[in-house]
Amino acid sequence: MKTSTAKVLIQDLPLNLSDMARIVLEITERLGTAAGGLNRAEMMRLLRRVTEEGVRAVQEAEQTVSFEEAARQSLEARQDRRPTTRRDLRHFIGRMLRVPEMAQRPLRSMHPADCRKMLQTAFGNSPSSFRKGRAILSSIFNYGIRQEWCDRNPVLAIETPRVIERTITPLTLEEVGRLEQAAERPEHQEMQFSLKLMLYCGIRPTEVTRIDPRRDIVGNELIIRPNTSKTGGGRVVPLRKVAGFVKKHREKLCIPPRWEQRWRALRRAARFHSWQPDICRHTFATYHASHFRNLAALQLEMGHTTPRLLLSRYLSPIQRGTARSFWGEERARERQLPLLM
């Protein structure tokens, strides 16, 4: 009688009693001690719980996309970012997608071990790239959570590697002189203004290319607007040693086209065979700190939220006399202050 009832209950399923019995046996074997010693009612409750959890897991697995699709849509959602930012995102995401077997993994099924393997394979040789890759990967999962493709961010379980900031030696006065002399040549004169902004205002090369002299120079100050700044925060920088040049050439100030090529050509003309990125900015910070003795002001002019980066990476010991020579006659216009934090 019971066998007949069971056959009626499963008559619409492509299974027989033996199949059903085998499935129940497999479940209890996998449960191990959790299914041991239970009576019939307790076993039924346990099997119902396993069924409910299993159904939920299957349904959730279907409500997801592959990692590749999640990364693509996350990138499309950031189309309002600057071109250089989108380029970096594409580069880092591309390296992660090239890790074998990861592109088509369902986003919801990815665990911390998968993410760690991806980051280690793609960026393991560079702690700084690992950190940036980790941040981008985390943002993809956060986007996936908002789209309900997953319900957790496994990247949060991965520790961020420590990056030891290296002190960068600033340009010497002789090297600064070589750059300025090269910029005075007719073929490089259009780069004079850009060079002075980097050396004497600490402006990053990417920020220089976004500056509009007619709009951004007010009196003896340069306004770095949020859409100009690398970090998205605005700041105001005194022109100091650049003020006289600006006054003399106000009508002709410009940021020339093909800036990157012109900047490389100027460095070659100044006999630089190798170049450290942002060394002009490091030079500015070092000579500023040595001469003006005001880290709080320098922090604001550099656009840093804390002095930590200044102290760990930017400042090299420079003699006060050398710093005075760097700033030239403009030093008389600045108030000398004790070293402030």
Coordinates of N, CA and C in Angstrom, one line a residue, residues 48-226:
R48 N 14.1 18.1 5.0 CA 13.4 19.3 4.5 C 14.3 20.5 4.5
R49 N 15.1 20.6 5.6 CA 16.0 21.8 5.7 C 17.0 21.7 4.6
V50 N 17.6 20.5 4.4 CA 18.6 20.4 3.4 C 18.0 20.7 2.0
T51 N 16.7 20.3 1.8 CA 16.1 20.6 0.5 C 15.9 22.1 0.3
E52 N 15.4 22.7 1.4 CA 15.2 24.2 1.3 C 16.4 25.0 1.0
E53 N 17.5 24.6 1.7 CA 18.8 25.3 1.5 C 19.3 25.0 0.1
G54 N 19.2 23.7 -0.3 CA 19.7 23.4 -1.6 C 18.9 24.1 -2.7
V55 N 17.6 24.2 -2.6 CA 16.8 24.9 -3.6 C 17.2 26.4 -3.7
R56 N 17.4 27.0 -2.5 CA 17.8 28.4 -2.4 C 19.1 28.6 -3.1
A57 N 20.1 27.7 -2.8 CA 21.4 27.8 -3.4 C 21.3 27.7 -5.0
V58 N 20.5 26.8 -5.5 CA 20.3 26.7 -6.9 C 19.7 27.9 -7.5
Q59 N 18.7 28.4 -6.9 CA 18.0 29.6 -7.4 C 19.0 30.8 -7.4
E60 N 19.7 31.0 -6.3 CA 20.7 32.1 -6.3 C 21.8 32.0 -7.3
A61 N 22.2 30.7 -7.6 CA 23.2 30.5 -8.6 C 22.8 30.9 -9.9
E62 N 21.5 30.8 -10.2 CA 20.9 31.2 -11.5 C 20.8 32.7 -11.6
Q63 N 20.7 33.4 -10.5 CA 20.6 34.8 -10.5 C 21.9 35.5 -10.4
T64 N 22.8 35.2 -11.3 CA 24.1 35.8 -11.3 C 24.6 35.9 -12.7
V65 N 25.8 36.4 -12.9 CA 26.5 36.5 -14.2 C 27.9 36.1 -14.0
S66 N 28.6 35.9 -15.1 CA 30.0 35.5 -15.0 C 30.9 36.7 -14.5
F67 N 32.0 36.4 -14.0 CA 32.9 37.4 -13.6 C 33.2 38.4 -14.7
E68 N 33.4 37.9 -15.9 CA 33.7 38.7 -17.1 C 32.6 39.7 -17.4
E69 N 31.4 39.2 -17.3 CA 30.2 40.1 -17.5 C 30.1 41.1 -16.4
A70 N 30.3 40.7 -15.2 CA 30.2 41.7 -14.1 C 31.3 42.8 -14.2
A71 N 32.5 42.4 -14.6 CA 33.6 43.3 -14.8 C 33.2 44.3 -16.0
R72 N 32.7 43.7 -17.0 CA 32.3 44.6 -18.2 C 31.3 45.6 -17.8
Q73 N 30.2 45.2 -17.1 CA 29.2 46.1 -16.8 C 29.6 47.1 -15.7
S74 N 30.5 46.7 -14.8 CA 31.0 47.6 -13.8 C 31.8 48.7 -14.5
L75 N 32.6 48.3 -15.5 CA 33.4 49.3 -16.3 C 32.5 50.2 -17.0
E76 N 31.4 49.7 -17.6 CA 30.5 50.6 -18.4 C 29.8 51.6 -17.4
A77 N 29.6 51.2 -16.2 CA 28.9 52.1 -15.2 C 29.8 53.2 -14.8
R78 N 31.1 53.2 -15.2 CA 32.0 54.2 -14.8 C 32.5 55.0 -16.0
Q79 N 31.6 55.2 -16.9 CA 31.9 55.9 -18.1 C 32.1 57.4 -17.9
D80 N 31.7 57.9 -16.7 CA 31.9 59.3 -16.4 C 33.3 59.6 -15.9
R81 N 34.1 58.6 -15.6 CA 35.4 58.8 -15.1 C 36.3 59.4 -16.2
R82 N 37.4 59.9 -15.8 CA 38.4 60.4 -16.8 C 38.9 59.3 -17.7
P83 N 39.3 59.7 -18.9 CA 39.9 58.7 -19.8 C 41.0 57.9 -19.3
T84 N 41.9 58.6 -18.5 CA 43.1 57.9 -18.0 C 42.6 56.9 -16.9
T85 N 41.6 57.2 -16.1 CA 41.1 56.3 -15.1 C 40.5 55.1 -15.8
R86 N 39.7 55.3 -16.8 CA 39.0 54.2 -17.6 C 40.1 53.3 -18.2
R87 N 41.2 54.0 -18.7 CA 42.3 53.2 -19.3 C 42.9 52.3 -18.3
D88 N 43.2 52.8 -17.1 CA 43.7 52.0 -16.0 C 42.8 50.8 -15.6
L89 N 41.5 51.1 -15.5 CA 40.5 50.1 -15.2 C 40.5 49.0 -16.2
R90 N 40.5 49.4 -17.5 CA 40.5 48.3 -18.5 C 41.8 47.5 -18.5
H91 N 42.9 48.2 -18.2 CA 44.2 47.4 -18.1 C 44.2 46.4 -17.0
F92 N 43.8 46.8 -15.8 CA 43.8 45.9 -14.6 C 42.8 44.8 -14.8
I93 N 41.6 45.2 -15.2 CA 40.6 44.2 -15.4 C 41.0 43.2 -16.5
G94 N 41.6 43.6 -17.6 CA 42.1 42.7 -18.6 C 43.1 41.7 -18.1
R95 N 44.0 42.2 -17.2 CA 45.0 41.2 -16.6 C 44.3 40.2 -15.7
M96 N 43.3 40.6 -15.0 CA 42.5 39.6 -14.2 C 41.8 38.6 -15.1
L97 N 41.2 39.1 -16.2 CA 40.4 38.2 -17.0 C 41.3 37.2 -17.7
R98 N 42.6 37.4 -17.8 CA 43.5 36.5 -18.5 C 43.9 35.4 -17.6
V99 N 43.6 35.4 -16.3 CA 43.9 34.3 -15.4 C 43.0 33.1 -15.8
P100 N 43.6 32.0 -16.0 CA 42.9 30.8 -16.5 C 41.7 30.4 -15.6
E101 N 40.6 30.1 -16.3 CA 39.3 29.6 -15.6 C 38.6 30.6 -14.8
M102 N 39.0 31.9 -14.8 CA 38.3 32.9 -14.0 C 37.3 33.7 -14.7
A103 N 37.4 33.9 -16.0 CA 36.5 34.8 -16.7 C 35.1 34.3 -16.6
Q104 N 34.9 33.0 -16.8 CA 33.5 32.5 -16.9 C 33.0 32.0 -15.5
R105 N 33.7 32.2 -14.5 CA 33.2 31.8 -13.2 C 32.0 32.6 -12.8
P106 N 30.9 31.9 -12.3 CA 29.8 32.7 -11.8 C 30.2 33.6 -10.7
L107 N 29.8 34.8 -10.7 CA 30.2 35.8 -9.7 C 29.9 35.3 -8.3
R108 N 28.7 34.8 -8.2 CA 28.2 34.4 -6.8 C 29.0 33.2 -6.3
S109 N 29.6 32.4 -7.1 CA 30.3 31.2 -6.6 C 31.8 31.5 -6.3
M110 N 32.2 32.7 -6.5 CA 33.6 33.0 -6.2 C 33.9 33.2 -4.7
H111 N 35.0 32.6 -4.3 CA 35.3 32.7 -2.8 C 36.6 33.5 -2.7
P112 N 37.0 33.8 -1.4 CA 38.3 34.5 -1.2 C 39.5 33.8 -1.8
A113 N 39.5 32.5 -1.8 CA 40.6 31.7 -2.4 C 40.7 32.0 -3.9
D114 N 39.6 32.1 -4.6 CA 39.6 32.4 -6.0 C 40.1 33.8 -6.3
C115 N 39.6 34.7 -5.5 CA 40.1 36.1 -5.7 C 41.6 36.3 -5.4
R116 N 42.0 35.6 -4.3 CA 43.5 35.7 -4.0 C 44.3 35.1 -5.1
K117 N 43.8 34.0 -5.7 CA 44.6 33.3 -6.8 C 44.6 34.3 -8.0
M118 N 43.5 34.9 -8.3 CA 43.4 35.8 -9.4 C 44.4 37.0 -9.2
L119 N 44.4 37.6 -8.0 CA 45.3 38.7 -7.8 C 46.7 38.3 -7.8
Q120 N 47.0 37.2 -7.2 CA 48.4 36.7 -7.1 C 48.9 36.4 -8.5
T121 N 48.1 35.8 -9.3 CA 48.6 35.4 -10.7 C 48.8 36.7 -11.5
A122 N 47.8 37.6 -11.4 CA 47.9 38.8 -12.3 C 48.9 39.9 -11.8
F123 N 49.0 40.0 -10.4 CA 49.8 41.1 -9.9 C 50.8 40.7 -8.8
G124 N 51.1 39.4 -8.7 CA 51.9 38.9 -7.6 C 53.3 39.5 -7.5
N125 N 53.8 40.0 -8.6 CA 55.2 40.5 -8.6 C 55.3 42.0 -8.1
S126 N 54.2 42.6 -8.0 CA 54.2 44.0 -7.6 C 53.2 44.3 -6.5
P127 N 53.6 44.6 -5.3 CA 52.7 44.9 -4.2 C 51.8 46.1 -4.5
S128 N 52.3 47.1 -5.2 CA 51.5 48.3 -5.5 C 50.4 47.9 -6.5
S129 N 50.7 47.1 -7.5 CA 49.7 46.6 -8.5 C 48.7 45.7 -7.8
F130 N 49.2 44.9 -6.9 CA 48.3 44.0 -6.2 C 47.3 44.8 -5.4
R131 N 47.7 45.9 -4.8 CA 46.8 46.7 -4.0 C 45.8 47.4 -4.9
K132 N 46.2 47.9 -6.0 CA 45.3 48.5 -7.0 C 44.3 47.5 -7.6
G133 N 44.9 46.4 -7.9 CA 44.0 45.3 -8.5 C 43.0 44.8 -7.5
R134 N 43.4 44.7 -6.2 CA 42.5 44.4 -5.1 C 41.3 45.4 -5.0
A135 N 41.7 46.7 -5.1 CA 40.6 47.7 -5.0 C 39.7 47.6 -6.1
I136 N 40.2 47.4 -7.3 CA 39.3 47.3 -8.5 C 38.4 46.0 -8.4
L137 N 39.0 44.9 -8.0 CA 38.2 43.7 -7.9 C 37.2 43.8 -6.9
S138 N 37.5 44.5 -5.8 CA 36.5 44.7 -4.7 C 35.3 45.6 -5.2
S139 N 35.7 46.6 -6.1 CA 34.6 47.5 -6.6 C 33.7 46.7 -7.5
I140 N 34.2 45.7 -8.2 CA 33.4 44.8 -9.1 C 32.4 44.0 -8.3
F141 N 32.8 43.5 -7.2 CA 31.9 42.7 -6.3 C 30.9 43.7 -5.7
N142 N 31.3 44.9 -5.3 CA 30.3 45.8 -4.7 C 29.3 46.2 -5.7
Y143 N 29.7 46.3 -7.0 CA 28.7 46.6 -8.0 C 27.8 45.4 -8.2
G144 N 28.4 44.2 -8.1 CA 27.6 42.9 -8.3 C 26.6 42.8 -7.1
I145 N 26.9 43.2 -5.9 CA 26.0 43.2 -4.8 C 24.8 44.1 -5.1
R146 N 25.1 45.3 -5.6 CA 24.0 46.2 -5.9 C 23.1 45.7 -7.0
Q147 N 23.6 44.9 -7.9 CA 22.8 44.3 -9.0 C 22.2 43.0 -8.6
E148 N 22.5 42.5 -7.3 CA 21.9 41.3 -6.8 C 22.5 40.0 -7.5
W149 N 23.7 40.2 -8.1 CA 24.4 39.0 -8.7 C 25.1 38.2 -7.7
C150 N 25.4 38.8 -6.5 CA 26.0 38.1 -5.4 C 25.6 38.8 -4.1
D151 N 25.9 38.2 -3.0 CA 25.4 38.8 -1.7 C 26.6 39.1 -0.8
R152 N 27.8 38.9 -1.2 CA 28.9 39.2 -0.4 C 30.1 39.6 -1.2
N153 N 31.1 40.2 -0.6 CA 32.3 40.7 -1.3 C 33.5 39.8 -0.7
P154 N 33.9 38.8 -1.4 CA 35.0 37.9 -0.9 C 36.3 38.6 -0.8
V155 N 36.5 39.7 -1.5 CA 37.8 40.4 -1.6 C 38.1 41.0 -0.2
L156 N 37.1 41.3 0.6 CA 37.3 41.9 1.9 C 38.1 40.9 2.8
A157 N 38.1 39.7 2.5 CA 38.8 38.7 3.4 C 40.3 38.6 3.0
I158 N 40.7 39.4 2.0 CA 42.1 39.3 1.5 C 42.8 40.5 2.1
E159 N 43.9 40.3 2.8 CA 44.7 41.4 3.4 C 45.4 42.2 2.3
T160 N 45.4 43.5 2.5 CA 46.1 44.4 1.6 C 47.6 44.4 1.9
P161 N 48.4 44.1 0.9 CA 49.9 44.0 1.2 C 50.4 45.4 1.5
R162 N 51.4 45.4 2.3 CA 52.0 46.7 2.7 C 52.9 47.1 1.6
V163 N 52.8 48.4 1.2 CA 53.8 48.9 0.2 C 54.7 49.9 1.0
I164 N 56.0 49.6 0.9 CA 57.0 50.5 1.5 C 57.4 51.6 0.5
E165 N 57.0 52.8 0.9 CA 57.3 54.0 0.1 C 58.8 54.2 0.0
R166 N 59.3 54.4 -1.2 CA 60.7 54.7 -1.3 C 60.9 56.2 -1.5
T167 N 61.9 56.7 -0.8 CA 62.3 58.1 -0.9 C 62.9 58.3 -2.3
I168 N 62.4 59.3 -3.0 CA 62.9 59.7 -4.3 C 63.8 60.9 -4.2
T169 N 65.0 60.8 -4.7 CA 66.0 61.8 -4.6 C 65.5 63.0 -5.6
P170 N 65.4 64.2 -5.1 CA 65.0 65.3 -5.9 C 66.1 65.7 -6.9
L171 N 65.7 66.5 -7.9 CA 66.6 67.0 -8.9 C 67.6 67.9 -8.2
T172 N 68.9 67.9 -8.6 CA 69.8 68.8 -8.1 C 69.7 70.2 -8.8
L173 N 70.3 71.2 -8.3 CA 70.2 72.5 -8.9 C 70.8 72.5 -10.3
E174 N 71.8 71.7 -10.5 CA 72.4 71.5 -11.9 C 71.4 70.9 -12.8
E175 N 70.7 69.9 -12.4 CA 69.7 69.2 -13.2 C 68.5 70.1 -13.5
V176 N 68.1 70.9 -12.5 CA 67.0 71.9 -12.7 C 67.5 72.9 -13.8
G177 N 68.8 73.3 -13.7 CA 69.3 74.3 -14.6 C 69.3 73.8 -16.0
R178 N 69.7 72.5 -16.2 CA 69.7 71.9 -17.5 C 68.3 71.9 -18.1
L179 N 67.3 71.5 -17.3 CA 65.9 71.5 -17.9 C 65.5 73.0 -18.3
E180 N 65.8 73.9 -17.5 CA 65.3 75.3 -17.8 C 66.1 75.9 -19.0
Q181 N 67.4 75.5 -19.1 CA 68.1 76.0 -20.3 C 67.6 75.3 -21.6
A182 N 67.2 74.1 -21.5 CA 66.7 73.4 -22.7 C 65.3 74.0 -23.0
A183 N 64.5 74.4 -22.0 CA 63.2 75.0 -22.3 C 63.3 76.3 -22.9
E184 N 64.5 77.0 -22.8 CA 64.6 78.3 -23.4 C 65.0 78.3 -24.9
R185 N 65.3 77.1 -25.4 CA 65.6 76.9 -26.8 C 64.3 77.1 -27.6
P186 N 64.4 77.7 -28.8 CA 63.1 78.0 -29.6 C 62.2 76.8 -29.8
E187 N 62.8 75.6 -30.0 CA 62.0 74.4 -30.3 C 61.3 73.9 -29.1
H188 N 61.7 74.4 -27.9 CA 61.1 73.9 -26.6 C 60.4 75.0 -25.8
Q189 N 60.4 76.2 -26.3 CA 59.9 77.3 -25.5 C 58.4 77.1 -25.1
E190 N 57.6 76.4 -25.9 CA 56.2 76.2 -25.5 C 56.1 75.4 -24.2
M191 N 57.2 74.7 -23.8 CA 57.1 73.9 -22.6 C 57.6 74.7 -21.3
Q192 N 58.0 75.9 -21.5 CA 58.5 76.6 -20.4 C 57.5 76.8 -19.2
F193 N 56.3 77.2 -19.6 CA 55.3 77.3 -18.6 C 55.0 76.0 -17.9
S194 N 54.8 74.9 -18.6 CA 54.5 73.6 -18.0 C 55.7 73.2 -17.1
L195 N 56.9 73.4 -17.5 CA 58.0 73.0 -16.7 C 58.0 73.8 -15.3
K196 N 57.8 75.1 -15.4 CA 57.8 75.9 -14.2 C 56.6 75.5 -13.2
L197 N 55.5 75.1 -13.8 CA 54.4 74.6 -12.9 C 54.8 73.4 -12.2
M198 N 55.5 72.5 -12.9 CA 55.9 71.2 -12.2 C 57.0 71.4 -11.2
L199 N 57.9 72.3 -11.5 CA 59.1 72.5 -10.6 C 58.7 73.4 -9.4
Y200 N 58.0 74.4 -9.7 CA 57.8 75.4 -8.6 C 56.4 75.5 -8.0
C201 N 55.5 74.7 -8.6 CA 54.2 74.6 -8.0 C 53.8 73.1 -7.6
G202 N 54.6 72.2 -8.0 CA 54.3 70.8 -7.6 C 53.2 70.2 -8.4
I203 N 52.9 70.7 -9.6 CA 51.7 70.2 -10.3 C 52.1 68.9 -11.1
R204 N 51.3 67.9 -11.0 CA 51.5 66.7 -11.6 C 51.4 66.8 -13.2
P205 N 52.2 66.0 -13.9 CA 52.1 66.1 -15.4 C 50.7 66.0 -15.9
T206 N 49.9 65.0 -15.4 CA 48.5 64.8 -15.9 C 47.7 66.0 -15.5
E207 N 48.0 66.7 -14.5 CA 47.2 67.9 -14.1 C 47.6 69.1 -15.0
V208 N 48.9 69.2 -15.4 CA 49.3 70.3 -16.2 C 48.5 70.3 -17.5
T209 N 48.3 69.1 -18.1 CA 47.6 69.0 -19.4 C 46.2 69.4 -19.3
R210 N 45.6 69.5 -18.1 CA 44.2 69.9 -18.0 C 44.0 71.4 -17.6
I211 N 45.1 72.1 -17.4 CA 45.0 73.5 -17.0 C 44.7 74.4 -18.1
D212 N 43.8 75.4 -17.8 CA 43.5 76.4 -18.7 C 44.0 77.7 -18.1
P213 N 45.1 78.3 -18.5 CA 45.7 79.4 -17.9 C 44.8 80.6 -17.8
R214 N 44.0 80.8 -18.7 CA 43.0 82.0 -18.7 C 42.0 81.8 -17.6
R215 N 41.6 80.6 -17.3 CA 40.6 80.4 -16.3 C 41.2 80.1 -14.9
D216 N 42.3 79.4 -14.9 CA 42.8 78.8 -13.6 C 43.8 79.7 -12.9
I217 N 44.3 80.8 -13.5 CA 45.3 81.7 -12.9 C 44.5 82.9 -12.4
V218 N 44.5 83.1 -11.1 CA 43.8 84.2 -10.5 C 44.8 84.9 -9.6
G219 N 45.1 86.2 -10.0 CA 46.2 86.9 -9.3 C 47.5 86.2 -9.3
N220 N 48.1 85.9 -8.2 CA 49.3 85.1 -8.1 C 49.1 83.7 -7.6
E221 N 47.9 83.2 -7.9 CA 47.6 81.8 -7.5 C 47.1 81.0 -8.7
L222 N 47.4 79.7 -8.6 CA 46.9 78.7 -9.6 C 45.8 77.9 -8.9
I223 N 44.7 77.8 -9.5 CA 43.6 77.0 -8.9 C 43.5 75.7 -9.6
I224 N 43.7 74.6 -8.9 CA 43.6 73.3 -9.4 C 42.2 72.8 -9.1
R225 N 41.3 72.8 -10.1 CA 39.9 72.4 -9.8 C 39.8 70.9 -9.7
P226 N 38.6 70.5 -9.1 CA 38.4 69.0 -8.9 C 38.5 68.2 -10.2

